[in-house]
Amino acid sequence: MSKHRGDFKTDTLCIHAGQAPDPEFGAVAAPIYQTSTFAFASTEQGAARFAGKEAGYIYTRLGNPTTKMLEDNIAALEEGVAALATATGMAAVSTCYFALLGKGDHVVASSAMYGPSRIILERDFARFGVASSFVDTGDFEAVKSAWQPNTKLLYVETPTNPTLSITDLAACSAWAHSKGALLIVDNTFLSPILQKPLRHGADIVLHSVTKFINGHADVVGGIIVFKEENLFKKVRSVLTHLGGTMDPHQAWLVLRGVKTLALRVRASQENARLAAELLASHPAVEWVKYPGLEKDPAKKALIARQMAGPGSLISFELKGGVEAGRKFLDGTSLLALAVSLGGVETLVQHPASMTHAGMSRESRLAAGISDGLVRLSVGCEDKDDLLKELKEGLDRLA
Ligand code: LCS
């Protein structure tokens, strides 16, 4: 565990947690322990490591010093006891499902979450006797109504991908715990800079580090952070056997990215506030969803309580619906037409035909993902360039 935990503020933790100058040569940047296996000094030592009687590395699928630096860094940022880095965000999601659910169990989850996180429950875990119900978890009454005697897990994205619905984590964790269930929160959309779900009662928080945490569109990865040691041990045993662990080179790139996480999140959020205002005032736009534009007093109070800022994801629909959306997306140049989010580059995409295309149209519409919805992930470009491009794209539709 990082020696920095609890001693420093978040911006400092991004840069230092889990890392200290290398004791051998004093290298300030983390060394990459690019090795699959670790030699034992003796058969006695090998046996002691396998028996868990002696700390130390064995084999990179089971643990690696570079990967551990990243795990300690994110555990510190999320205020957890420990973390597990995974090959992708989906490896984090699927490993948690696999470790915590079994035949006869039921899950309540956010209806508008990242398409594959939902689809593997509906399609794959259903084959193993796990049932699931999808509701707008931003509506606490809907969470309670979906509950069943065998509900073991409440799985929440907040804000949801791509509808940006905000869930009350304190209310949900109190409810889940009163029923003997766990709360997992996918915190990918805000990052630990803007939201720390473990503070609000979540048992596990996970991320696609592909997004804000790495931030440079050059790595896929995931991470799972735990409030308690026993859950960490349970999930670690499943992850190391299933094999979705992170490679040390991948971990090193993410360690490099996370150093600027706080700076990037704040810069992209400032741009997003301006972009949301522009969209909201433009005649070509039918509606805009952005937590910073929330009008409902109860939701505004929740956002102020739970989030340190509205983030940099915006969803909107154009007056001309799907056709206008297509024209807008095909006409952009600075805004890259690409899935993914949370990087320094601004990206736009069309969830109905891209990230959420695997969902049935019926479930997609029920989750609020309309055919014409456009998702914008605002990056760190100069605000004038960004707003100019956005405005020109919208003006072309007039
Ligand atoms: N959780 C959320 C909230 C996500 O947005 C994604 C990916 C994942 C988990 C899975 O992470 P991955 O395996 O891709 O690292 N979201 C994507 C998106 O919205 N566009 O492209 C990928």
mmCIF file of N, CA and C and ligand atoms in Angstrom, residues 88-90 93 114 117 157 161 186 188-189 208 210-211 220-221 339-341 355 375, ligand 1:
data_model
loop_
_atom_site.group_PDB
_atom_site.id
_atom_site.type_symbol
_atom_site.label_atom_id
_atom_site.label_comp_id
_atom_site.label_asym_id
_atom_site.label_seq_id
_atom_site.Cartn_x
_atom_site.Cartn_y
_atom_site.Cartn_z
ATOM 1 N N THR A 88 -8.504 -4.772 -19.585
ATOM 2 C CA THR A 88 -9.417 -3.789 -20.189
ATOM 3 C C THR A 88 -10.444 -3.416 -19.121
ATOM 4 N N GLY A 89 -11.235 -2.391 -19.423
ATOM 5 C CA GLY A 89 -12.334 -2.059 -18.512
ATOM 6 C C GLY A 89 -13.321 -3.212 -18.444
ATOM 7 N N MET A 90 -13.587 -3.863 -19.577
ATOM 8 C CA MET A 90 -14.536 -4.980 -19.580
ATOM 9 C C MET A 90 -14.019 -6.155 -18.756
ATOM 10 N N VAL A 93 -15.115 -5.298 -15.295
ATOM 11 C CA VAL A 93 -16.563 -5.503 -15.120
ATOM 12 C C VAL A 93 -16.871 -7.005 -15.042
ATOM 13 N N TYR A 114 -22.780 1.313 -20.106
ATOM 14 C CA TYR A 114 -22.011 0.984 -21.310
ATOM 15 C C TYR A 114 -22.563 -0.320 -21.891
ATOM 16 N N SER A 117 -21.358 -3.901 -20.835
ATOM 17 C CA SER A 117 -21.508 -4.209 -19.398
ATOM 18 C C SER A 117 -22.916 -4.755 -19.146
ATOM 19 N N GLU A 157 -23.765 2.879 -12.855
ATOM 20 C CA GLU A 157 -22.905 3.872 -13.506
ATOM 21 C C GLU A 157 -23.511 5.213 -13.163
ATOM 22 N N ASN A 161 -23.746 6.078 -19.073
ATOM 23 C CA ASN A 161 -23.237 6.173 -20.454
ATOM 24 C C ASN A 161 -24.369 5.752 -21.387
ATOM 25 N N ASP A 186 -19.344 1.997 -11.338
ATOM 26 C CA ASP A 186 -18.423 2.258 -12.447
ATOM 27 C C ASP A 186 -18.218 3.772 -12.481
ATOM 28 N N THR A 188 -16.022 5.474 -14.285
ATOM 29 C CA THR A 188 -15.259 5.858 -15.481
ATOM 30 C C THR A 188 -15.550 7.288 -15.931
ATOM 31 N N PHE A 189 -16.828 7.702 -15.878
ATOM 32 C CA PHE A 189 -17.206 8.993 -16.467
ATOM 33 C C PHE A 189 -16.694 10.201 -15.689
ATOM 34 N N SER A 208 -12.868 1.941 -16.504
ATOM 35 C CA SER A 208 -12.126 1.685 -17.725
ATOM 36 C C SER A 208 -11.009 2.730 -17.674
ATOM 37 N N THR A 210 -8.843 3.107 -19.746
ATOM 38 C CA THR A 210 -8.733 3.536 -21.139
ATOM 39 C C THR A 210 -9.129 5.015 -21.278
ATOM 40 N N LYS A 211 -9.998 5.467 -20.372
ATOM 41 C CA LYS A 211 -10.632 6.784 -20.499
ATOM 42 C C LYS A 211 -9.822 7.838 -19.736
ATOM 43 N N VAL A 220 -5.669 0.442 -23.617
ATOM 44 C CA VAL A 220 -6.922 -0.027 -23.017
ATOM 45 C C VAL A 220 -6.548 -0.686 -21.690
ATOM 46 N N GLY A 221 -7.401 -0.513 -20.714
ATOM 47 C CA GLY A 221 -7.114 -1.097 -19.400
ATOM 48 C C GLY A 221 -8.264 -0.847 -18.453
ATOM 49 N N VAL A 339 -15.441 6.341 -31.030
ATOM 50 C CA VAL A 339 -15.918 5.944 -29.706
ATOM 51 C C VAL A 339 -14.761 6.134 -28.723
ATOM 52 N N SER A 340 -15.034 5.822 -27.449
ATOM 53 C CA SER A 340 -14.142 6.099 -26.331
ATOM 54 C C SER A 340 -14.377 7.530 -25.857
ATOM 55 N N LEU A 341 -13.711 7.893 -24.785
ATOM 56 C CA LEU A 341 -13.971 9.173 -24.127
ATOM 57 C C LEU A 341 -12.867 9.426 -23.117
ATOM 58 N N THR A 355 -21.555 2.607 -29.759
ATOM 59 C CA THR A 355 -21.319 1.952 -28.451
ATOM 60 C C THR A 355 -22.476 1.116 -27.927
ATOM 61 N N ARG A 375 -23.155 11.782 -28.523
ATOM 62 C CA ARG A 375 -22.366 11.931 -27.290
ATOM 63 C C ARG A 375 -21.056 12.636 -27.598
HETATM 64 N N1 LCS B 1 -17.353 1.191 -18.371
HETATM 65 C C1 LCS B 1 -17.692 2.320 -19.024
HETATM 66 C C2 LCS B 1 -18.527 3.364 -18.342
HETATM 67 C C3 LCS B 1 -17.257 2.507 -20.337
HETATM 68 O O1 LCS B 1 -17.602 3.641 -20.955
HETATM 69 C C4 LCS B 1 -16.479 1.498 -20.959
HETATM 70 C C5 LCS B 1 -16.020 1.644 -22.370
HETATM 71 C C6 LCS B 1 -16.164 0.345 -20.249
HETATM 72 C C7 LCS B 1 -16.605 0.223 -18.946
HETATM 73 C C8 LCS B 1 -15.335 -0.766 -20.849
HETATM 74 O O2 LCS B 1 -14.022 -0.384 -20.898
HETATM 75 P P1 LCS B 1 -12.940 -0.918 -21.986
HETATM 76 O O3 LCS B 1 -12.978 -2.400 -21.932
HETATM 77 O O4 LCS B 1 -13.350 -0.399 -23.310
HETATM 78 O O5 LCS B 1 -11.662 -0.343 -21.474
HETATM 79 N N2 LCS B 1 -16.674 2.671 -23.056
HETATM 80 C C9 LCS B 1 -16.544 2.986 -24.294
HETATM 81 C C10 LCS B 1 -17.302 3.999 -24.916
HETATM 82 O O6 LCS B 1 -18.209 4.636 -24.379
HETATM 83 N N3 LCS B 1 -16.899 4.139 -26.148
HETATM 84 O O7 LCS B 1 -15.931 3.223 -26.476
HETATM 85 C C11 LCS B 1 -15.645 2.406 -25.316
#
